[in-house]
Coordinates of C-alpha atoms and ligand atoms in Angstrom, one line a residue:
M455 CA 283.1 215.6 210.7
A456 CA 281.2 214.5 214.0
G457 CA 279.8 211.1 214.0
F458 CA 276.2 210.3 215.4
R459 CA 274.3 213.0 217.4
E460 CA 272.5 212.0 220.2
I461 CA 269.2 211.6 218.7
D462 CA 270.9 208.7 216.5
K463 CA 272.7 207.3 219.3
A464 CA 269.5 206.9 221.0
L465 CA 268.2 204.6 218.4
F466 CA 270.7 201.8 219.5
P467 CA 270.7 199.0 219.5
I468 CA 269.1 198.9 216.3
K469 CA 266.9 195.6 216.4
N470 CA 264.4 196.2 213.5
I471 CA 263.9 197.8 210.2
P472 CA 261.7 201.0 211.5
T473 CA 264.7 201.8 213.7
V474 CA 267.1 201.8 210.6
V475 CA 264.3 203.9 208.8
H476 CA 264.2 206.1 211.9
L477 CA 268.1 206.5 211.6
F478 CA 268.0 207.5 207.8
K479 CA 265.3 210.2 208.7
N480 CA 266.9 211.5 211.3
Q481 CA 269.9 212.1 209.1
L482 CA 268.2 213.2 206.0
E483 CA 266.1 215.8 207.6
N484 CA 268.1 217.4 210.1
S485 CA 270.2 220.5 209.0
T486 CA 273.7 219.0 208.8
E487 CA 274.3 216.8 205.8
P488 CA 273.9 213.3 205.9
N489 CA 276.8 211.0 207.3
L490 CA 277.4 209.1 204.3
A491 CA 280.2 206.8 206.1
L492 CA 277.9 206.2 209.1
L493 CA 274.9 205.1 207.0
S494 CA 276.8 203.2 204.7
I495 CA 278.3 201.2 207.6
V496 CA 274.8 200.5 209.1
V497 CA 273.3 199.1 206.0
G498 CA 276.4 197.3 205.0
A499 CA 276.9 195.6 208.4
I500 CA 273.0 194.4 208.4
E501 CA 273.2 193.2 204.8
N502 CA 276.5 191.2 205.3
S503 CA 275.1 189.8 208.7
L504 CA 272.1 188.5 206.8
T505 CA 273.5 187.4 203.2
C506 CA 277.3 186.3 204.2
R507 CA 277.0 182.9 205.7
S508 CA 280.7 183.7 207.1
N509 CA 279.0 186.3 209.7
I510 CA 281.6 188.7 210.0
S511 CA 280.9 188.9 214.0
F512 CA 279.8 192.5 215.0
Q513 CA 278.8 191.8 218.8
I514 CA 275.5 189.6 217.8
S515 CA 274.3 189.3 221.7
E516 CA 272.2 186.4 222.0
P517 CA 269.2 185.9 221.5
V518 CA 268.5 187.4 218.2
E519 CA 265.4 189.2 218.6
P520 CA 262.1 188.0 217.3
S521 CA 262.4 190.8 214.7
S522 CA 263.9 190.6 211.5
L523 CA 267.5 191.9 212.1
P524 CA 270.3 191.1 214.1
I525 CA 271.1 193.4 217.1
L526 CA 273.5 196.2 215.6
E527 CA 275.0 197.7 218.8
L528 CA 276.5 201.4 218.7
Q529 CA 279.9 200.4 219.9
A530 CA 280.3 198.4 216.9
V531 CA 279.4 201.1 214.6
E532 CA 281.3 203.9 216.3
E533 CA 284.6 201.6 216.2
M534 CA 284.1 201.2 212.4
Y535 CA 283.1 204.9 211.5
S536 CA 286.4 206.0 213.8
K537 CA 288.7 203.6 211.9
F538 CA 287.3 205.0 208.4
H539 CA 287.6 208.5 209.9
N540 CA 291.5 207.9 211.3
I541 CA 292.4 206.1 207.8
I542 CA 291.1 209.3 205.8
K543 CA 292.5 212.0 208.5
G544 CA 295.9 210.0 209.1
A545 CA 296.5 209.8 205.5
V546 CA 295.8 213.4 204.0
D547 CA 297.4 216.3 205.7
L548 CA 295.1 219.0 205.2
K549 CA 297.7 221.8 205.6
N550 CA 298.5 220.9 201.8
Y551 CA 295.2 221.8 200.8
A552 CA 293.2 225.0 201.4
K553 CA 289.8 224.7 201.7
P554 CA 286.8 225.3 201.1
F555 CA 286.8 223.7 197.7
A556 CA 288.4 220.3 196.8
T557 CA 291.3 220.0 194.2
R558 CA 292.3 217.5 191.8
D559 CA 295.2 216.5 193.8
L560 CA 293.0 216.2 196.9
V561 CA 290.5 214.0 195.2
K562 CA 293.0 211.9 193.5
K563 CA 294.9 211.6 197.1
V564 CA 291.7 210.3 198.8
S565 CA 291.4 208.0 196.1
D566 CA 294.8 206.7 196.1
V567 CA 294.3 206.3 200.0
I568 CA 291.3 203.7 199.4
W569 CA 292.8 202.4 196.4
N570 CA 295.9 201.3 198.3
S571 CA 294.2 200.0 201.0
L572 CA 292.2 197.2 199.3
T573 CA 293.0 193.3 199.4
R574 CA 295.8 193.1 196.7
S575 CA 293.6 190.9 194.3
Y576 CA 290.0 189.5 194.8
Y577 CA 287.0 188.9 192.8
K578 CA 285.5 192.4 192.0
D579 CA 281.9 191.4 190.9
R580 CA 281.4 189.7 194.0
A581 CA 278.1 190.8 195.8
H582 CA 278.0 192.5 199.0
L583 CA 281.2 194.9 198.4
Q584 CA 279.6 198.1 197.6
S585 CA 279.6 199.2 201.4
L586 CA 281.9 200.8 204.0
Y587 CA 281.4 198.0 206.4
S588 CA 283.0 195.6 203.3
Y589 CA 285.8 197.9 203.1
L590 CA 286.7 198.2 206.8
N591 CA 286.1 194.5 207.4
G592 CA 287.3 192.8 204.4
S593 CA 289.5 195.7 202.6
K594 CA 287.1 194.8 199.6
L595 CA 285.3 197.2 197.5
D596 CA 283.6 196.6 193.9
C597 CA 284.1 199.7 191.3
F598 CA 280.9 201.8 192.9
G599 CA 282.0 201.2 196.3
V600 CA 285.4 202.8 195.6
A601 CA 283.7 206.0 194.3
F602 CA 281.7 206.1 196.9
A603 CA 283.9 205.5 199.8
V604 CA 285.9 208.4 197.6
V605 CA 283.1 211.1 198.2
A606 CA 282.6 209.4 202.2
G607 CA 286.1 210.1 202.7
C608 CA 286.1 213.8 201.2
Q609 CA 282.7 214.5 203.5
V610 CA 285.0 213.4 206.5
L611 CA 287.7 215.8 205.5
G612 CA 284.7 218.7 205.4
F613 CA 284.9 219.1 201.3
S614 CA 280.9 219.5 200.7
D615 CA 282.1 220.2 197.1
V616 CA 282.8 216.6 196.5
H617 CA 279.7 214.8 194.8
L618 CA 279.1 211.1 193.2
A619 CA 278.2 211.2 189.4
L620 CA 277.0 208.1 188.1
S621 CA 276.0 206.8 184.4
E622 CA 274.5 203.6 183.7
D623 CA 277.6 201.8 184.5
H624 CA 280.2 203.5 186.1
A625 CA 280.9 206.1 188.6
W626 CA 283.1 209.4 189.2
V627 CA 283.3 212.5 191.2
V628 CA 282.5 216.1 190.5
F629 CA 284.1 219.1 192.9
G630 CA 285.1 222.6 192.7
E631 CA 283.5 226.0 193.3
Y632 CA 281.3 225.4 190.0
S633 CA 281.1 221.6 190.5
N634 CA 282.2 221.6 187.2
Q635 CA 285.7 219.7 187.6
T636 CA 285.4 216.1 187.3
A637 CA 287.8 213.0 188.0
E638 CA 287.8 209.6 187.6
V639 CA 288.3 207.8 191.0
T640 CA 288.1 204.4 190.6
W641 CA 288.2 201.3 187.7
H642 CA 285.8 200.4 185.1
G643 CA 285.2 197.1 183.4
K644 CA 287.6 194.4 183.0
G645 CA 291.2 194.4 182.1
N646 CA 291.0 198.0 181.7
E647 CA 293.6 200.4 183.1
D648 CA 292.1 202.7 185.4
K649 CA 292.2 206.2 184.4
R650 CA 292.1 207.5 188.3
G651 CA 292.7 211.3 188.6
Q652 CA 292.0 212.2 184.9
E653 CA 289.0 214.4 184.1
I654 CA 286.0 212.8 182.2
G655 CA 287.1 212.2 178.8
R656 CA 286.1 214.6 176.1
G657 CA 287.5 212.4 173.4
V658 CA 285.9 209.4 171.9
S659 CA 284.7 207.6 175.1
A660 CA 282.6 211.0 175.3
R661 CA 280.4 209.3 172.5
S662 CA 280.2 205.9 174.5
W663 CA 277.1 204.8 176.3
L664 CA 279.5 204.5 179.6
Y665 CA 279.4 208.4 180.1
V666 CA 275.9 209.0 178.8
N667 CA 277.0 212.0 176.6
N668 CA 278.0 213.9 179.9
K669 CA 274.2 213.7 181.1
P670 CA 275.3 211.7 184.5
V671 CA 273.2 211.9 187.8
I672 CA 275.0 214.4 189.5
C673 CA 274.4 213.5 193.3
T674 CA 273.5 215.9 196.0
R675 CA 274.3 214.2 199.7
H676 CA 270.8 213.1 199.8
M677 CA 271.0 211.4 196.5
E678 CA 274.5 209.9 197.6
V679 CA 272.3 208.3 200.3
A680 CA 269.9 206.9 197.4
A681 CA 272.7 205.5 195.7
L682 CA 274.0 203.6 198.9
V683 CA 270.5 202.3 199.6
S684 CA 270.1 201.4 196.0
A685 CA 273.6 199.5 196.0
I686 CA 272.0 197.4 199.1
N687 CA 272.3 194.0 197.6
P688 CA 269.7 191.3 199.4
S689 CA 271.0 188.3 197.0
L690 CA 271.7 185.5 199.5
N691 CA 272.9 183.2 196.5
A692 CA 271.9 183.0 192.9
T693 CA 268.4 182.0 193.0
H694 CA 267.5 183.8 196.6
D695 CA 267.1 187.0 198.3
A696 CA 267.5 187.8 201.9
F697 CA 263.8 189.0 202.4
E698 CA 264.6 191.3 205.3
V699 CA 267.5 192.9 203.5
G700 CA 265.2 193.5 200.4
L701 CA 262.2 195.0 202.7
L702 CA 264.7 197.2 204.5
Q703 CA 266.1 198.8 201.0
Q704 CA 262.2 199.2 199.8
E705 CA 261.4 200.8 203.0
L706 CA 264.5 202.8 202.5
L707 CA 263.7 204.2 199.0
W708 CA 260.1 204.8 199.9
L709 CA 261.5 207.1 202.5
L710 CA 263.8 208.7 200.0
Y711 CA 261.1 209.2 197.5
D712 CA 258.8 210.9 199.8
L713 CA 261.6 213.4 200.7
G714 CA 262.0 214.0 197.1
H715 CA 265.4 212.5 196.5
L716 CA 264.6 210.2 193.4
K717 CA 263.2 212.7 191.4
K718 CA 266.4 213.2 189.3
Y719 CA 267.5 209.3 189.8
P720 CA 265.9 207.3 187.2
M721 CA 267.9 204.2 188.2
A722 CA 266.7 204.3 191.8
L723 CA 263.1 204.8 190.9
G724 CA 263.4 201.7 188.6
N725 CA 265.0 199.9 191.6
L726 CA 262.0 200.7 193.8
G727 CA 259.9 199.6 191.2
D728 CA 261.3 196.2 190.7
L729 CA 261.0 195.8 194.5
E730 CA 257.3 196.9 194.5
E731 CA 256.7 194.2 191.5
I732 CA 257.8 191.7 193.9
A733 CA 256.4 192.7 197.1
P734 CA 253.9 195.8 196.3
K735 CA 253.2 197.9 199.9
D736 CA 250.0 199.1 200.5
G737 CA 248.9 202.6 200.1
R738 CA 251.8 202.8 197.5
V739 CA 251.4 203.6 193.6
Q740 CA 251.6 200.7 191.1
C741 CA 255.1 199.6 190.3
I742 CA 254.3 200.6 186.5
S743 CA 254.0 204.2 187.4
L744 CA 257.7 204.3 189.0
F745 CA 258.9 203.2 186.1
N746 CA 257.0 205.6 183.9
E747 CA 258.4 208.2 186.5
A748 CA 261.7 206.9 185.8
I749 CA 261.2 207.4 182.0
Q750 CA 259.9 211.0 182.6
S751 CA 262.9 212.0 185.0
A752 CA 265.5 210.7 182.3
R753 CA 263.4 212.7 179.8
S754 CA 263.4 215.7 182.0
Y755 CA 266.7 215.9 183.4
Y756 CA 269.2 214.0 181.2
N757 CA 267.8 214.8 177.6
N758 CA 266.2 211.2 177.3
Q759 CA 269.8 209.6 176.9
H760 CA 269.7 207.1 179.4
V761 CA 268.5 203.4 178.3
Y762 CA 267.7 201.6 181.7
P763 CA 264.6 203.4 182.4
Y764 CA 263.3 201.7 179.0
T765 CA 264.6 198.3 179.8
Y766 CA 263.3 198.6 183.4
Q767 CA 259.7 199.4 181.8
G768 CA 260.4 197.1 179.0
G769 CA 261.3 194.0 181.4
Y770 CA 257.9 194.6 183.5
F771 CA 255.9 194.5 180.4
Y772 CA 257.5 191.2 179.4
R773 CA 257.1 189.6 182.7
H774 CA 253.7 190.2 182.6
K775 CA 253.1 189.1 178.8
M776 CA 252.2 192.7 177.8
Y777 CA 254.4 192.0 174.4
K778 CA 252.8 194.9 172.5
E779 CA 253.9 197.3 175.0
A780 CA 257.3 195.8 175.6
F781 CA 257.9 195.9 172.0
E782 CA 257.4 200.0 172.3
S783 CA 259.8 199.9 175.4
W784 CA 262.3 198.5 173.6
A785 CA 262.0 200.6 170.5
N786 CA 262.3 203.4 172.7
A787 CA 265.6 202.2 174.4
S788 CA 266.8 201.5 171.0
D789 CA 266.0 205.3 170.3
V790 CA 268.4 206.2 172.9
I791 CA 271.2 204.1 172.1
R792 CA 270.9 205.0 168.2
L793 CA 272.7 208.0 168.6
Y794 CA 275.8 206.8 170.6
N795 CA 278.8 205.3 169.2
Y796 CA 279.4 201.6 170.4
S797 CA 282.7 201.4 172.1
R798 CA 284.7 198.2 173.9
D799 CA 283.4 200.2 177.2
D800 CA 279.8 199.7 176.3
E801 CA 279.3 195.7 177.0
E802 CA 277.0 195.7 179.5
I803 CA 274.3 197.7 177.4
Y804 CA 275.4 195.6 174.5
K805 CA 274.7 192.3 176.5
E806 CA 271.2 194.1 177.7
F807 CA 270.6 194.6 173.6
L808 CA 271.6 191.0 172.8
E809 CA 269.1 189.5 175.6
I810 CA 266.2 191.6 174.2
A811 CA 266.9 190.8 170.5
N812 CA 268.3 187.2 170.8
E813 CA 266.2 185.8 173.9
L814 CA 263.3 187.7 174.9
I815 CA 261.7 188.7 171.4
P816 CA 262.6 185.0 169.9
H817 CA 260.7 183.8 173.2
I818 CA 257.8 186.0 172.3
M819 CA 257.7 185.0 168.7
K820 CA 257.6 181.3 169.9
V821 CA 254.7 181.5 172.2
E822 CA 252.8 184.1 170.1
S823 CA 253.1 181.7 166.8
S824 CA 251.9 178.9 168.9
G825 CA 248.3 179.7 168.8
F826 CA 246.1 181.3 166.3
S827 CA 244.3 184.3 167.6
S828 CA 243.3 187.6 165.8
N829 CA 244.4 189.2 169.2
S830 CA 247.8 188.1 168.3
I831 CA 250.6 190.6 168.2
L832 CA 251.5 189.0 164.8
K833 CA 248.5 190.8 163.3
K834 CA 249.4 194.2 164.6
P835 CA 251.1 196.6 162.5
E836 CA 252.3 198.6 165.6
C837 CA 254.3 195.5 166.8
F838 CA 256.1 195.3 163.5
A839 CA 256.9 198.9 163.3
N840 CA 258.4 198.7 167.0
L841 CA 260.3 195.6 166.3
L842 CA 261.8 197.5 162.9
R843 CA 262.5 200.5 165.1
F844 CA 264.2 198.4 167.7
Y845 CA 266.1 196.9 165.0
D846 CA 267.1 200.2 163.3
G847 CA 268.3 201.5 166.2
I848 CA 271.0 199.0 166.8
C849 CA 272.0 199.4 163.3
Q850 CA 272.3 202.9 163.7
W851 CA 274.1 202.4 166.8
E852 CA 276.8 200.5 165.0
E853 CA 277.0 203.2 162.1
G854 CA 280.1 205.3 162.8
S855 CA 281.2 203.1 165.5
A856 CA 284.8 201.8 165.8
T857 CA 283.6 198.4 167.3
P858 CA 281.1 196.5 165.3
V859 CA 277.9 195.6 167.5
L860 CA 276.2 193.2 165.0
H861 CA 277.2 189.7 163.7
I862 CA 275.6 186.6 162.2
G863 CA 274.1 185.7 165.3
W864 CA 272.1 188.4 165.5
A865 CA 270.7 188.1 161.7
K866 CA 268.9 184.6 162.1
P867 CA 266.9 185.6 164.8
L868 CA 266.2 189.1 163.9
V869 CA 264.9 187.6 160.2
N870 CA 263.0 184.8 161.9
T871 CA 261.1 187.5 163.9
I872 CA 260.5 189.6 161.2
S873 CA 259.4 186.7 158.8
K874 CA 256.6 186.0 161.5
F875 CA 254.4 188.8 160.4
D876 CA 252.6 188.2 157.0
S877 CA 253.0 190.9 154.3
D878 CA 249.3 192.2 154.7
V879 CA 250.5 193.3 158.3
R880 CA 253.9 194.4 157.3
A881 CA 252.2 196.4 154.2
Q882 CA 250.3 198.6 156.7
V883 CA 253.3 200.3 158.4
N884 CA 255.0 203.1 156.1
I885 CA 258.5 203.2 156.0
I886 CA 260.3 206.3 154.0
C887 CA 264.0 205.9 153.1
A888 CA 266.1 208.7 154.8
D889 CA 269.0 210.2 153.1
S890 CA 271.7 208.3 154.2
D891 CA 274.4 210.5 153.7
E892 CA 272.7 213.1 155.4
D893 CA 271.5 210.7 158.4
K894 CA 275.3 209.8 158.5
H895 CA 277.1 212.9 157.9
S896 CA 274.8 214.4 160.8
K897 CA 275.8 211.8 163.5
E898 CA 279.4 211.8 162.6
T899 CA 280.2 215.5 162.4
N900 CA 278.4 217.3 165.1
G901 CA 280.9 217.3 168.2
N902 CA 278.1 217.6 170.4
F903 CA 276.0 215.9 168.5
F904 CA 273.2 215.5 171.2
N905 CA 272.5 219.1 171.6
N906 CA 269.2 219.8 171.6
N907 CA 268.3 220.8 167.9
N908 CA 270.7 218.2 166.7
Y909 CA 269.4 215.9 168.9
E910 CA 265.8 216.6 167.7
K911 CA 266.7 216.7 164.0
E912 CA 269.1 213.5 164.4
N913 CA 265.9 211.8 166.1
T914 CA 263.5 212.6 163.5
A915 CA 265.9 211.4 161.0
G916 CA 266.2 208.2 162.6
A917 CA 263.6 205.6 162.2
K918 CA 260.1 205.9 163.0
F919 CA 257.7 203.5 162.0
E920 CA 254.2 204.0 161.9
E921 CA 251.0 202.9 160.5
K922 CA 250.2 204.1 157.5
D923 CA 247.5 206.5 158.4
Q924 CA 250.0 208.6 160.9
S925 CA 252.9 210.9 159.9
T926 CA 255.8 208.9 159.5
S927 CA 259.5 210.3 159.2
N928 CA 262.7 208.5 157.5
V929 CA 263.8 205.5 158.1
H930 CA 267.7 204.3 158.3
P931 CA 268.9 202.8 155.4
S932 CA 269.9 199.8 156.9
I933 CA 266.3 198.8 157.7
E934 CA 265.1 199.4 154.3
A935 CA 267.8 196.7 153.3
L936 CA 266.5 194.3 156.0
T937 CA 262.7 194.7 155.1
A938 CA 263.7 193.9 151.5
A939 CA 265.8 191.1 152.2
C940 CA 262.9 189.7 154.3
S941 CA 260.4 190.5 151.5
E942 CA 262.7 188.7 148.9
K943 CA 262.8 185.7 151.6
L944 CA 258.8 185.9 152.0
Ligands
LIG791 C1 266.6 197.4 183.7 C2 267.7 196.8 184.5 C3 268.7 195.7 183.5 C4 267.8 196.2 185.7 N1 268.8 196.8 186.7 C5 269.5 197.9 186.4 N2 270.4 198.0 187.0 C6 270.5 197.8 188.5 C7 270.7 198.9 189.3 N3 271.8 199.8 188.6 C8 271.9 201.1 189.5 N4 271.1 201.5 190.4 C9 271.3 202.7 191.4 N5 272.1 203.6 190.9 C10 273.5 202.8 190.0 S1 274.9 203.7 189.8 C11 275.4 202.6 188.7 C12 276.6 202.7 188.3 F1 276.9 203.9 187.9 F2 276.8 201.7 187.3 C13 277.8 202.6 189.1 F3 277.8 203.0 189.9 F4 278.8 202.3 188.5 F5 277.6 201.1 189.8 C14 274.5 201.4 188.7 C15 273.1 201.9 189.6 C16 272.3 199.4 187.5 C17 271.4 199.1 186.5 S2 269.2 198.0 184.5

């Protein structure tokens, strides 16, 4: 795998953001595939020099250019690249692995090389541990970083069939002649034994959100570049971002967007939407349309089984006090999670729903019930309907799961929220009780309960709460009990 070509070398020393964008454009648009290791080293070096106080020096020659970046010399990058190249080539004797396609042994071997060269123990959730710069200069990588390094390592070895697979909270690889082989290559979460080398679970974990019912984002080389750009972390500390790093990430994401490499990557579209909300670029679409594109992408390519596109959108509406719209986004997020079984690997999305239910919605109720306006969301039946759909989805998520979701801490904010709506508003929402056996049964027994027709059936059997004059469908018995309890209370 050759390193930089002449047209890339000519861009060095890199002194500003447009030059980095130019380097990425060269790598993304030329005939051979973009070099993951080189691009990860470049953005990792820039990120670390602008966000880590302890500037791991890389020939920052005085004086720093007036532009926004410390000077990045070609020699420093080439030294790091050849170090990575030598680690991988030195550890893997290719004579043992027939090409052209990778095998499970090869993937596991590359994962072992990365794994065994990491610092023994370090704080895994720290920021700035995602790039090969961190790996080569600090022997530290986070969960995503290990998976990315394995794919970059396989690229160095010439296995172009090994690609990154991404769920909303985990990363693994696909490989083989038909790209249908899967392998764990990194760890997930805290205190879980890693399953490296194993294929992605067909058992209980297959029904957990963590594996998005086998609808992960399967990256091309170009989408792997989008993943490394998405993983850029501009945060300086808990409250501030390094402005230039955020700007670089935004410019690179727009380059990838224009080249069409974000079409099937909802989270990258969401990341770009967040950056655009903070610093909108002239002549670009509104950030809300990026959140909508992310939702359309998840619906088109991933059978609407990703949650984050709806929480990106709901978060935007919430920050802009568009509470009615936020309720709809969160209810749509809940319609996704209702068809999964909650497992202990799903803590991240549990925390997401917990924050919405017990922090964000109660805050909205507080600010909305302070003033008396006829336009208040407390007077809108569709708000009540969407809140019930939101809560109902969480109830159904718990149904049939080995691990409980709800506890008393959920009940108080829930009842408090529902009781803020007057009976005349509540009465405008049509609730029809589902046949609970049928509903429970259909989720429980279908091995692949997400295949299309079941999914459609499942979804209509779930909870839809709409105003009286619109067609409604069945409601999950759990919500019926909830509303009955509230009526009694009221
Ligand atoms: C609406 C939100 C709460 C705001 N940020 C969210 N993010 C931030 C960005 N993010 C991501 N953005 C792009 N790509 C990826 S791949 C990935 C992962 F699979 F979990 C990995 F690789 F294990 F870390 C995560 C992730 C994770 C989700 S969701």
